[in-house]
Coordinates of C-alpha atoms in Angstrom, one line a residue:
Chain I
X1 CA 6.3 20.6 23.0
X2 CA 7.7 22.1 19.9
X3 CA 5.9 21.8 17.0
X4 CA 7.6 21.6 13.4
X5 CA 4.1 22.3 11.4
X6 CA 0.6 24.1 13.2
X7 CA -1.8 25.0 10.7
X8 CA -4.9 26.8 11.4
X9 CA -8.0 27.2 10.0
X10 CA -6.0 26.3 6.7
X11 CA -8.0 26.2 3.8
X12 CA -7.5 25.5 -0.1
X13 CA -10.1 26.0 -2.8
X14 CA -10.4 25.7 -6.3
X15 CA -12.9 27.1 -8.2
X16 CA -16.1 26.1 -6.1
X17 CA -14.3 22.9 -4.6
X18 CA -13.0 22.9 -1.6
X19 CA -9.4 20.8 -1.7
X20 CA -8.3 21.6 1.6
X21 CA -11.1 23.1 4.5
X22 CA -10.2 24.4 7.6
X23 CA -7.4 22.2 8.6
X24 CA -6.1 22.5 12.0
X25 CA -2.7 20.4 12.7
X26 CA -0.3 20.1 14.7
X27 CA 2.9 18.0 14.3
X28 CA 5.4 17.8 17.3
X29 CA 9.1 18.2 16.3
X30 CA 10.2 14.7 16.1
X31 CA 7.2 12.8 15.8
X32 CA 6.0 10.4 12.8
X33 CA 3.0 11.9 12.0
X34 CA 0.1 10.1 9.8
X35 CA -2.7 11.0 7.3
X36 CA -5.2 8.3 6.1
X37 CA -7.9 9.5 4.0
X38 CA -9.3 8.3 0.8
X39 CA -8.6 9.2 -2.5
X40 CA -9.4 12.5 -3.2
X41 CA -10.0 13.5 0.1
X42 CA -7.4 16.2 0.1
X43 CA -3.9 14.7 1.8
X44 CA -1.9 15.5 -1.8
X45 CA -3.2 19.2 -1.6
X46 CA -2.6 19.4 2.2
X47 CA 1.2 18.3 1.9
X48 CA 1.5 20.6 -1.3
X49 CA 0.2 23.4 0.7
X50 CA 2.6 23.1 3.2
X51 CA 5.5 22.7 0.9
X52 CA 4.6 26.3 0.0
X53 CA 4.1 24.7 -3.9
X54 CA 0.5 25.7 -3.8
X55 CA -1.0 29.4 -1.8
X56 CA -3.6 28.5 1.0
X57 CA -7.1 30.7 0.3
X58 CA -7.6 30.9 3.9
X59 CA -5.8 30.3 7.4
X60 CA -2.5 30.5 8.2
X61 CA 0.5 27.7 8.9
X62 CA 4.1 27.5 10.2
X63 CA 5.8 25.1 8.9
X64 CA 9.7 25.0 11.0
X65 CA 8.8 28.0 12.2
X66 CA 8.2 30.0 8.7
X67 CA 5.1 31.5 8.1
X68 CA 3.5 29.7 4.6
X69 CA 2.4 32.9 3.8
X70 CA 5.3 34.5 3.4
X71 CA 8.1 32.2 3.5
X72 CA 7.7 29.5 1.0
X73 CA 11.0 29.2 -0.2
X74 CA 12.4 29.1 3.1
X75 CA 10.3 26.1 3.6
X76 CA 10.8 24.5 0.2
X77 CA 14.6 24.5 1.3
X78 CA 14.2 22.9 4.8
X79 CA 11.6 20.3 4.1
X80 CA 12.9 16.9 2.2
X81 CA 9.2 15.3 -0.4
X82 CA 9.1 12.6 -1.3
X83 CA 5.7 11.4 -3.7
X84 CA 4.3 7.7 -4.7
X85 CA 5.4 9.7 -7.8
X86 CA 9.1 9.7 -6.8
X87 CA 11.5 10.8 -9.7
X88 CA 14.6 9.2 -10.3
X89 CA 16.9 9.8 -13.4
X90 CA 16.9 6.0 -14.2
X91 CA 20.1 6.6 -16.7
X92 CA 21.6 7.8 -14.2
X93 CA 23.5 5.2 -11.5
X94 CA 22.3 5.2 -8.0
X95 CA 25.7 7.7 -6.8
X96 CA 24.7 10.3 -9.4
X97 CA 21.3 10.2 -8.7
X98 CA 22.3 11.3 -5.0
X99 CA 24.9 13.5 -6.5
X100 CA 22.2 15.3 -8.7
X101 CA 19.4 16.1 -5.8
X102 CA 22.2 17.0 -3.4
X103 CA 23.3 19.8 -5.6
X104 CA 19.9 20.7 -6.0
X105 CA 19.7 21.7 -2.5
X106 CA 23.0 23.2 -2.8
X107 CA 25.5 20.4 -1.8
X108 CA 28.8 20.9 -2.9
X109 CA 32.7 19.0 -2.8
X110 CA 33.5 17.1 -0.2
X111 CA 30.4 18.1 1.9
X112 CA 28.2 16.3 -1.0
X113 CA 30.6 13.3 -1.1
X114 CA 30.5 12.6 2.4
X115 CA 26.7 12.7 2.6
X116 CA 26.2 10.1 -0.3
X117 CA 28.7 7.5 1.2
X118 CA 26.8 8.0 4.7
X119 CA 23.4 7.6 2.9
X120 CA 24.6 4.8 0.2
X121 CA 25.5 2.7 3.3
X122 CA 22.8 4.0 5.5
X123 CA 20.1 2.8 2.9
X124 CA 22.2 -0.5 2.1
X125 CA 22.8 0.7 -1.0
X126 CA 27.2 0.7 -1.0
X127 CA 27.0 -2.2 -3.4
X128 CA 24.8 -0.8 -5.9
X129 CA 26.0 2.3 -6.2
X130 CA 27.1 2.2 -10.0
X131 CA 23.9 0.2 -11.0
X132 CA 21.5 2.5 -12.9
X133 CA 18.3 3.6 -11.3
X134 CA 16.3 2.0 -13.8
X135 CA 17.3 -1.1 -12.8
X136 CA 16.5 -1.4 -9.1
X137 CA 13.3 -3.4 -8.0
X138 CA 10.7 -1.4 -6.4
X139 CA 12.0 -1.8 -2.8
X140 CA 15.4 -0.7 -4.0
X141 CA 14.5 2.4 -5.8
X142 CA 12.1 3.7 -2.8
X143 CA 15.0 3.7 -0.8
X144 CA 17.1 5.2 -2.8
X145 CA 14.2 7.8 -3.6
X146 CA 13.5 8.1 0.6
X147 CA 17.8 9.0 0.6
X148 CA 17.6 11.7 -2.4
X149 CA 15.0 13.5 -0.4
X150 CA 17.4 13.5 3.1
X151 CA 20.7 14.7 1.2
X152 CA 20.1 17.9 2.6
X153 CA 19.2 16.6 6.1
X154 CA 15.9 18.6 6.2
X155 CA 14.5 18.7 10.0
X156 CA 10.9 17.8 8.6
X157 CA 10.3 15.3 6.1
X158 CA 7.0 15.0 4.1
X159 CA 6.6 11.6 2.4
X160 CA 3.0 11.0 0.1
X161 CA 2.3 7.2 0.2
X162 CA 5.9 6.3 -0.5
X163 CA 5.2 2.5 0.0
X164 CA 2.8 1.8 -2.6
X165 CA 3.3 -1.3 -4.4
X166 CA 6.5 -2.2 -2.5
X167 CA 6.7 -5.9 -0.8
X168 CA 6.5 -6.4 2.9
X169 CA 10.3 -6.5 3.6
X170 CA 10.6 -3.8 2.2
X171 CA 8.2 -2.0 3.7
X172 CA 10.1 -3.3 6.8
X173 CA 13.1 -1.9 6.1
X174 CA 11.6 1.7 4.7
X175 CA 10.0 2.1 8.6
X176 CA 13.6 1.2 10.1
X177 CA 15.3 4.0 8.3
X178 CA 12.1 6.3 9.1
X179 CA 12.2 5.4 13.0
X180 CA 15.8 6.1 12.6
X181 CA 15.1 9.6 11.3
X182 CA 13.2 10.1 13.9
X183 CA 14.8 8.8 16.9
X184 CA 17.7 12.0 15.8
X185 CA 14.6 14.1 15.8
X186 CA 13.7 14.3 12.3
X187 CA 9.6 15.0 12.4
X188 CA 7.6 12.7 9.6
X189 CA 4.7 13.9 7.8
X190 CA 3.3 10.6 5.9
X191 CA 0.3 9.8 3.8
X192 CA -0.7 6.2 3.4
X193 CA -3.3 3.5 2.3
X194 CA -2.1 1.0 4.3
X195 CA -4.2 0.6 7.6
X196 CA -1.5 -2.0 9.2
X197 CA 0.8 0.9 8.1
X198 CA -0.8 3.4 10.4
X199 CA 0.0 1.7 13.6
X200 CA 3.8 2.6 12.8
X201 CA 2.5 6.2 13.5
X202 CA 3.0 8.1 16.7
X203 CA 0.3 10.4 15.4
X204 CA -2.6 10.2 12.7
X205 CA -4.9 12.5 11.4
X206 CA -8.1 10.7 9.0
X207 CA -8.8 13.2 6.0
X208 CA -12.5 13.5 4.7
X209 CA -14.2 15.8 1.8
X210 CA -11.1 18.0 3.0
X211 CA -11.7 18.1 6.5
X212 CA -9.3 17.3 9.4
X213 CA -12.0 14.9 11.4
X214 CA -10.3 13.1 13.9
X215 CA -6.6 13.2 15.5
X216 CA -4.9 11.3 17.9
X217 CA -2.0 8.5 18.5
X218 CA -3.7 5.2 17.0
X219 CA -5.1 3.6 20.3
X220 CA -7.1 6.8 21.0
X221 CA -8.4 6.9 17.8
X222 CA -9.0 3.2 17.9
X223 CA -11.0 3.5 21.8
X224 CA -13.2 6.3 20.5
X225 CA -13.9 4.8 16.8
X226 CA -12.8 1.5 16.6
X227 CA -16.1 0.3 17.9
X228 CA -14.0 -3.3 19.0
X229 CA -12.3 -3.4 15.8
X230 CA -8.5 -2.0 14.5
X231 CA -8.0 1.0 12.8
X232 CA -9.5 -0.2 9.3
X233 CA -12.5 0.2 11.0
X234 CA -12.2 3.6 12.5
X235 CA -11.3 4.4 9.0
X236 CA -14.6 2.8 8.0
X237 CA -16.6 4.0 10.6
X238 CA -15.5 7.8 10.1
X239 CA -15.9 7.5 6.2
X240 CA -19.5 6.4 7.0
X241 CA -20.3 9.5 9.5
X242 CA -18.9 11.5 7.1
X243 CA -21.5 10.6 4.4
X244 CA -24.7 11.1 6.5
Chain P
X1 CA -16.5 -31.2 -4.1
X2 CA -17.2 -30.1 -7.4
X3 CA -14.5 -30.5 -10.5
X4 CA -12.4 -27.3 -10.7
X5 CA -13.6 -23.9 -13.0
X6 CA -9.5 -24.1 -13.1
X7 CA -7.2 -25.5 -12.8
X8 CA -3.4 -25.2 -12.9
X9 CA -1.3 -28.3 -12.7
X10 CA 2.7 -28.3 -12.8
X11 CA 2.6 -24.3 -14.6
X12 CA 5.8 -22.6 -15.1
X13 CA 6.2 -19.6 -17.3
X14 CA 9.6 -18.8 -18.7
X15 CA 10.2 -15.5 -20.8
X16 CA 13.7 -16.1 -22.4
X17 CA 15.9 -17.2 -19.7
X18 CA 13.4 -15.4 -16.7
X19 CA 11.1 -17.8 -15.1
X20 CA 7.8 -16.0 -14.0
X21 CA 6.3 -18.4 -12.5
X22 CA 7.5 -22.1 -11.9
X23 CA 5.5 -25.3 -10.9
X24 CA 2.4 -23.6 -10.1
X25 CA -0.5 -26.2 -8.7
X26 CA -3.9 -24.1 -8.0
X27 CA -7.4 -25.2 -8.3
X28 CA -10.6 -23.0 -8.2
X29 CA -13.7 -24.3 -7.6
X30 CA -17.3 -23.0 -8.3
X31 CA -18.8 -20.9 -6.1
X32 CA -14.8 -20.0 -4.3
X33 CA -12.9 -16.7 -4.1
X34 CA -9.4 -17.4 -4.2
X35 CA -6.8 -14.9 -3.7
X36 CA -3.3 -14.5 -4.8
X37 CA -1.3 -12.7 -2.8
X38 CA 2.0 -11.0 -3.5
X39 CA 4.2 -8.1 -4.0
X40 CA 5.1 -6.7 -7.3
X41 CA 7.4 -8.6 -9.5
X42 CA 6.0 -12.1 -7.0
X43 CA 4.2 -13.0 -10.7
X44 CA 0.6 -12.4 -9.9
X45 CA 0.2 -11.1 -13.9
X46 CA 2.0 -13.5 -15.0
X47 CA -0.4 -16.5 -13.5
X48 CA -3.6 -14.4 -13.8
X49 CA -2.8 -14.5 -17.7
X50 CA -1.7 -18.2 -17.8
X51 CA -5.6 -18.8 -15.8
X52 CA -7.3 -17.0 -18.1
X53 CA -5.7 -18.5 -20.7
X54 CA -4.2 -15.6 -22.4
X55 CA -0.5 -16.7 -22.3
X56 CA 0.4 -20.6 -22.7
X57 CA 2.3 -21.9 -20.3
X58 CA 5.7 -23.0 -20.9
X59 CA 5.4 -25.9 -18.6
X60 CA 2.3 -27.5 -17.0
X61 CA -1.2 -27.3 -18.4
X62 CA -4.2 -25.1 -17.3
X63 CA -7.5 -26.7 -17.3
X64 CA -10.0 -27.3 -18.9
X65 CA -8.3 -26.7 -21.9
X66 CA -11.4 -25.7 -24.0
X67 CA -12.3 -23.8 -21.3
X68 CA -16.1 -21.6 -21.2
X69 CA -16.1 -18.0 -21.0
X70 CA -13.8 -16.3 -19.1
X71 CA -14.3 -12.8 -17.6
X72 CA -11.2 -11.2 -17.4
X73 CA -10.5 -7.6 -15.7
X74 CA -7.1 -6.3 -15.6
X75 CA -5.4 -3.9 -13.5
X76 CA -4.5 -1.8 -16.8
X77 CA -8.1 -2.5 -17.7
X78 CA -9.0 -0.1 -19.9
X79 CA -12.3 1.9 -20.3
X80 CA -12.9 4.0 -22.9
X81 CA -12.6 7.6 -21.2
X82 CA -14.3 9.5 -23.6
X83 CA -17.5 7.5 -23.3
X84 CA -19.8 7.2 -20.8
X85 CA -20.7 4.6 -18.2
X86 CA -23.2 3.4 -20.2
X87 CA -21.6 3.6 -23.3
X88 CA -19.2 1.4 -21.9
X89 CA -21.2 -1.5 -21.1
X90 CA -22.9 -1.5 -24.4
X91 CA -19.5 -1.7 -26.2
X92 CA -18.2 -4.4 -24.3
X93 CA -21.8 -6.0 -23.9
X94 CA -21.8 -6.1 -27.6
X95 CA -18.2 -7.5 -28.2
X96 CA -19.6 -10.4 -26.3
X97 CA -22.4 -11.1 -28.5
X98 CA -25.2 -9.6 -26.5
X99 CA -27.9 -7.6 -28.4
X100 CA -29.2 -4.9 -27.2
X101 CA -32.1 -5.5 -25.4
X102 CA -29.8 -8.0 -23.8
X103 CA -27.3 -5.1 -23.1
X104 CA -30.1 -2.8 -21.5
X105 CA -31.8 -5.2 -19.3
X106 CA -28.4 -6.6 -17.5
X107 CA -26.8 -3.2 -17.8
X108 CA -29.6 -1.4 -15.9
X109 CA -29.2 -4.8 -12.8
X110 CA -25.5 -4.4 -12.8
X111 CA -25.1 -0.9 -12.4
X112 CA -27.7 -0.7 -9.5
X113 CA -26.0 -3.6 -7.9
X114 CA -22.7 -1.7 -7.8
X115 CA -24.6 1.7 -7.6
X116 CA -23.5 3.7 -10.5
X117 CA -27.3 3.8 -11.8
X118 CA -26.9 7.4 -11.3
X119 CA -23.7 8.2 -12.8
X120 CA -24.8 6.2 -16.2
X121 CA -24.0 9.2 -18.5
X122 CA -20.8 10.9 -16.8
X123 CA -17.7 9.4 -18.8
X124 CA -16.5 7.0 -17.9
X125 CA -12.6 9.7 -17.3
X126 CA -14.4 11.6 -14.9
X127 CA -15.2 8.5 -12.5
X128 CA -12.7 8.0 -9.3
X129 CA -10.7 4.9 -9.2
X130 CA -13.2 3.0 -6.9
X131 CA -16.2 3.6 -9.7
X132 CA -13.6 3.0 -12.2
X133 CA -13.3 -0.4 -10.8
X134 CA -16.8 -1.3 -10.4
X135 CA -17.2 0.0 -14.3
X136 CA -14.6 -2.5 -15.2
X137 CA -15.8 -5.0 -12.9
X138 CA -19.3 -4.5 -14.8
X139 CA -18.2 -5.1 -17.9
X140 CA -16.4 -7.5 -17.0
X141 CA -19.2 -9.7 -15.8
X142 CA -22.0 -8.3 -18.1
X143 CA -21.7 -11.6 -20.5
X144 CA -22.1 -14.3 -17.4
X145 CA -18.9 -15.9 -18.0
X146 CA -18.9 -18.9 -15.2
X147 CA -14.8 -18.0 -14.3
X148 CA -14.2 -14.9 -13.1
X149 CA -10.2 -13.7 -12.9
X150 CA -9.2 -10.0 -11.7
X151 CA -5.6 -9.0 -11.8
X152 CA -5.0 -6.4 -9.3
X153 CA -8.4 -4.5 -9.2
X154 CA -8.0 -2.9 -5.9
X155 CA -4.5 -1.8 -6.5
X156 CA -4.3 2.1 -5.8
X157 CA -7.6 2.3 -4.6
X158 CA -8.3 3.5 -1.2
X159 CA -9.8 1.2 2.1
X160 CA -13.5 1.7 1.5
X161 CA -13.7 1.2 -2.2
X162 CA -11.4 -1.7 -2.0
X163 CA -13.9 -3.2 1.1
X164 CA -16.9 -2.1 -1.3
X165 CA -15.3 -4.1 -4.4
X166 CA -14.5 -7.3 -2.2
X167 CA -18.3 -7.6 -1.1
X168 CA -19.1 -7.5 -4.5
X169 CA -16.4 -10.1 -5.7
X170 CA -17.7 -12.1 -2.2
X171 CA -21.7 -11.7 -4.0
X172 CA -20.0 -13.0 -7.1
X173 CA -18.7 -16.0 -5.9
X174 CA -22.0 -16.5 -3.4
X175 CA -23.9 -16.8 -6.6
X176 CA -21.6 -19.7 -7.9
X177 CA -19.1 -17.9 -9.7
X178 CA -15.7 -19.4 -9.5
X179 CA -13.1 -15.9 -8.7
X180 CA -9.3 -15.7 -8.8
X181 CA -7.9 -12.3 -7.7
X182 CA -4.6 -11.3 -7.2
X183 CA -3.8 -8.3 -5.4
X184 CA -0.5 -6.6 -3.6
X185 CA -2.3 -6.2 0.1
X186 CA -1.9 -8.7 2.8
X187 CA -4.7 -7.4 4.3
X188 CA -7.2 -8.5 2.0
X189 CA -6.4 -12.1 2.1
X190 CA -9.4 -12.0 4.4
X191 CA -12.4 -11.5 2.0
X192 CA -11.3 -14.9 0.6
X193 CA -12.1 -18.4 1.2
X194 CA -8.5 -19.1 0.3
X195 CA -5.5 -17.4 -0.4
X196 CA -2.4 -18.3 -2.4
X197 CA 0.8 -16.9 -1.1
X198 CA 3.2 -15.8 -3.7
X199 CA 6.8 -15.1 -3.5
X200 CA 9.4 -14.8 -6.5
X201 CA 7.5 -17.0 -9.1
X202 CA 6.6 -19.8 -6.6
X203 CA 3.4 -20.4 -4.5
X204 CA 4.8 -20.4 -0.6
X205 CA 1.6 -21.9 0.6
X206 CA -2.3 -22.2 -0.1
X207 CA -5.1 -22.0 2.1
X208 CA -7.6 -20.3 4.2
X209 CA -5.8 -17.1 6.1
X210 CA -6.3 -18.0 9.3
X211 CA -4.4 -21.0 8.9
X212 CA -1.6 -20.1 6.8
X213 CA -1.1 -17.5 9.7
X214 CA -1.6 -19.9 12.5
X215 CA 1.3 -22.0 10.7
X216 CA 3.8 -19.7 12.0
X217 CA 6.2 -21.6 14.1
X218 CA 6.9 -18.6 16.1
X219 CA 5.5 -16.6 19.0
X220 CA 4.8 -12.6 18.1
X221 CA 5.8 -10.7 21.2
X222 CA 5.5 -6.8 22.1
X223 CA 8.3 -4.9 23.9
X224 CA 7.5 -1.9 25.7
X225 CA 9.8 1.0 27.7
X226 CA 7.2 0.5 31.4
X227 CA 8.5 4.4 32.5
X228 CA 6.0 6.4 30.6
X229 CA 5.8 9.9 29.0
X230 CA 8.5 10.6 26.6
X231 CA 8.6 9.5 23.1
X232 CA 10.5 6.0 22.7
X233 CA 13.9 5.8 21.9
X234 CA 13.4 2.9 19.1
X235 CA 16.8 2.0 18.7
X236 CA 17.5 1.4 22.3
X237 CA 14.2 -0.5 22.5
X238 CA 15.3 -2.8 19.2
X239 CA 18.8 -3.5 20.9
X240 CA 17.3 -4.5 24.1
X241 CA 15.0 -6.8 21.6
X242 CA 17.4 -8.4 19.9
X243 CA 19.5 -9.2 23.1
X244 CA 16.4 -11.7 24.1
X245 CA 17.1 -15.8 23.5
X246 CA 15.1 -16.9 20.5
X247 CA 14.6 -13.9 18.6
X248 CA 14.5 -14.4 15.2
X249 CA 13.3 -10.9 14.1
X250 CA 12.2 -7.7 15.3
X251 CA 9.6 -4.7 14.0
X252 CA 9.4 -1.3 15.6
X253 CA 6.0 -0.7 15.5
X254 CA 4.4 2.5 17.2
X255 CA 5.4 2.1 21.1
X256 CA 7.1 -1.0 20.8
X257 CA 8.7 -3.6 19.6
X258 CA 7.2 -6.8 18.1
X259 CA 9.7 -9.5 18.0
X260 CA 9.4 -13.1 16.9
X261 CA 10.5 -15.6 18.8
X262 CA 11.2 -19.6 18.5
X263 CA 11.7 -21.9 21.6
X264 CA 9.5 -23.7 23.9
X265 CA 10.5 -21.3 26.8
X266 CA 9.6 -17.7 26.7
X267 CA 11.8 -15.2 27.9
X268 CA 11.1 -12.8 30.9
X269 CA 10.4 -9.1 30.9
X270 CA 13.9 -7.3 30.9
X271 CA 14.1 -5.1 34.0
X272 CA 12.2 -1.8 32.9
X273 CA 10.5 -3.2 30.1
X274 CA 7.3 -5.0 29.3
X275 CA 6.9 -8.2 27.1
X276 CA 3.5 -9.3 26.1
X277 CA 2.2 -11.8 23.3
X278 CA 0.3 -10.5 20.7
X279 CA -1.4 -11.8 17.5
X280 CA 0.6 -13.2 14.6
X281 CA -0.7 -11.9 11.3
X282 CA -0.4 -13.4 8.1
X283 CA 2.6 -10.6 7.1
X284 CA 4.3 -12.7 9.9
X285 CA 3.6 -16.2 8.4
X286 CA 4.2 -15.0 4.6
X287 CA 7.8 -13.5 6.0
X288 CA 8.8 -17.0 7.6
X289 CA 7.8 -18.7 4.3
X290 CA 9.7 -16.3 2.3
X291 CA 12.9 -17.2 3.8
X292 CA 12.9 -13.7 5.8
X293 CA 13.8 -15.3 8.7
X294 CA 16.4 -17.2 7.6
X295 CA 17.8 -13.6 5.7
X296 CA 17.7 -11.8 9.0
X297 CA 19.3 -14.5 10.9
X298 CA 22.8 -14.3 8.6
X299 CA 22.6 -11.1 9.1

């Protein structure tokens, strides 16, 4: 097994708090990883870290095979984000908001071109194309957001609760391109609040106080937490250990 | 069963020539916890305004019209950051009316019942989003109004907070309170007696979870590769899905497949694969009553 991120021991800290403690991960290339946790609990720091945007104090991590240490930048330009906090231009149209990030990873011509037709009609977007950002519903502009973060079809894609808020179709639809992504071998790294959400996971990892405290695909994680119950409650029941 | 604490009869809500919310008929009773349930832009603001009686409807009335005190908590609710927890519920126990020996005695209960008794002097800004919530949720309530109407207080808070905040909404209503929330999650349709589904202005379908769910005309199936090992292929596994009689949609889902399915006569297990029921959910039912079906089907 190939893994696209291993991390170990990593560790974050500012000042006297501890974002990020000890983390030991490991994401198989091609798999759609998940991290539940609750707010605060360190998933935002944890994804930052291994975007390179933020230096680990402690351990060490490869993301596609780059040392975090060292190679950052590598990283930054391999990996497609994508936040809750998406940004759009929303004066710009949906084409030149694809046109803009492509160049940003370094798109250019006819190569650029060809990518945002494939993604317009890959996301179902063809017939919006000259609307402006702004003017897509939330569904609409996820997707579009979830295509400007593929433009430079980065091998590992790292996605921070990039459903909030959206409907249930939608939500539909964002998995199907996801799956799709990852059927072609693209790994997922995904944050989410959604319990029903993380049974779309191969893998999840629950987040607590910064720790990494339990791993596994969700029906292991359900048989030794669940306690009878879905995967709500072995986020419940963990949250509750984790107090005592 | 007791007269309604609310009551919306025939409400629509037009803003220029964009109707919120149209013939909206929803009644909640004393001692209820009734949820409405949609995803943003369905009009859940919209009505939870019209209820409370901060907008007028355009259409309809909302009843009683001289309606008692309402306590009204909105997802935008806002706190004052700059002042404490207890500071807070002083200001907003006083804009009520209360003095404040009033304010003191049913501050001190309410903040033990939601456990912030120990944060009462951080501000109010340095509270997470669940204490956040059950600050607002506090104020909300500190005046006793009878009606109780929360737009959206779990929004962007995580599982245990929002499980935390329904008990106490659950208490609320125990104790006789008549409580309309809406909220964006499915999932918490099930902390409420009943739940109002709603879908582009209009209200799909009322009614205790369990049975709006069970009103799904179709059966939810799971399709499985049997080899194992291997990660699935999901796009082989949705072809072979939607090559079965009856589909009417499909949903990759971990290692499978769920698929809905109409007809009397289930099919078989393809050769290689494994088809089991499984549970509907109300996703499923709210998906059939928003037309998703018939959406998928032209497809």
């Amino acid at each position: 097994m190939r893994l696209a991120i291993e991390t170990k021991g990593l560790t974050r800290r500012f000042g006297e708090f501890t974002a990020v403690d000890q983390v030991s991960l490991q994401v198989a290339e091609g798999s759609v990883m998940g991290l539940l946790g609750p707010n605060g609990a360190g998933k935002t720091t944890l994804i930052r870290l291994l975007l390179g945007l933020l230096a680990p104090s402690g351990g060490e991590g490869w993301v596609l095979g780059h040392p975090l240490a060292t190679e950052a930048e590598a990283i930054r330009q391999r990996a497609g984000y994508m936040s809750q906090r998406f940004s759009l231009y929303n004066d710009l149209t949906v084409a030149e908001n694809l046109s803009f990030y492509g160049q940003v990873y370094g798109l250019r011509g006819s190569d650029l071109a060809t990518r945002r037709e494939e993604l317009l009609g890959w996301a179902g977007l063809l017939d919006l194309q000259r609307s402006m950002a702004g003017e897509l519903s939330g569904g609409l502009r996820q997707r579009l957001a979830f295509a400007c973060a593929i433009m430079h079809r980065p091998p590992l894609l790292l996605l921070d609760e990039p459903t909030s808020g959206v409907d249930a179709v939608s939500r539909r639809k964002f998995w199907d391109l996801i799956y799709d992504l990852s059927d072609r071998g693209t790994t997922v790294l995904v944050t989410t609040h959604y319990m029903d959400e993380a049974e779309y996971c191969d893998q999840l990892g629950m987040v607590l106080a910064g720790r990494l405290v339990a791993a596994g695909t969700p029906n292991e994680l359900r048989q030794a937490y669940g306690d009878g119950g879905g995967l709500d409650s072995v986020f419940v029941n963990l949250a509750t250990a984790g107090k005592k | 069963m007791s007269s309604p604490a609310i009551e919306l009869i025939g409400v629509s809500k037009h803003f220029g020539a964009i109707s919120a919310v149209s013939s909206i008929d929803l009644a909640v009773h004393p001692g209820e916890l009734v949820g409405l349930v949609g995803p943003d832009g369905a009009g859940k603001t919209t009505l939870a305004r019209l209820a409370a009686g901060a907008l007028a409807p355009s259409e309809g009335r909302v009843e009683p019209e001289s309606r008692g005190r309402v306590g009204y908590l909105s997802g935008r609710f806002s706190l004052y950051p700059d002042l404490t927890v207890w500071e807070n519920l002083h200001f907003f126990a006083q804009v009520y009316g209360m003095t404040r020996t009033e304010a003191a005695a049913e501050g001190s209960r309410l903040l033990q019942w939601v456990g912030l008794d120990s944060f009462r002097d951080r501000l109010a800004g340095a509270l997470s989003g669940g204490m956040r919530q059950k600050l607002a949720l506090v104020c909300a309530v500190v005046h006793h109004p009878p009606t109780l109407i929360l737009d959206e207080p779990t929004t962007a808070v995580d599982p245990i907070a929002r499980a935390e905040f329904w008990r106490l909404l659950q208490e609320q209503a125990r104790h006789g309170k008549a409580v309309l929330v809406t909220t964006p999650y499915l999932d918490e349709a099930s902390y409420c007696d009943r739940v109002g589904l709603l879908h582009r202005g209009k209200l799909l379908a009322v009614g205790q979870a369990t049975d709006l769910t069970q009103r799904l005309p179709y059966q939810m199936m799971m399709l499985t590769a049997q080899e194992a090992g291997g990660r699935p292929r999901r796009g082989e596994l949705v072809a072979v899905a939607e090559s079965l009689p009856g589909v009417v949609w499909t949903q990759p889902l971990g290692t499978g497949v769920r698929i809905a399915l109409k007809g009397d006569r289930l099919p078989d297990s393809p050769a290689g694969y494994g088809l089991a029921p499984v549970a509907s959910t109300l996703e499923d039912a709210y998906l059939w009553l928003s037309d998703y079906a018939a959406e998928v089907m032209k497809r």
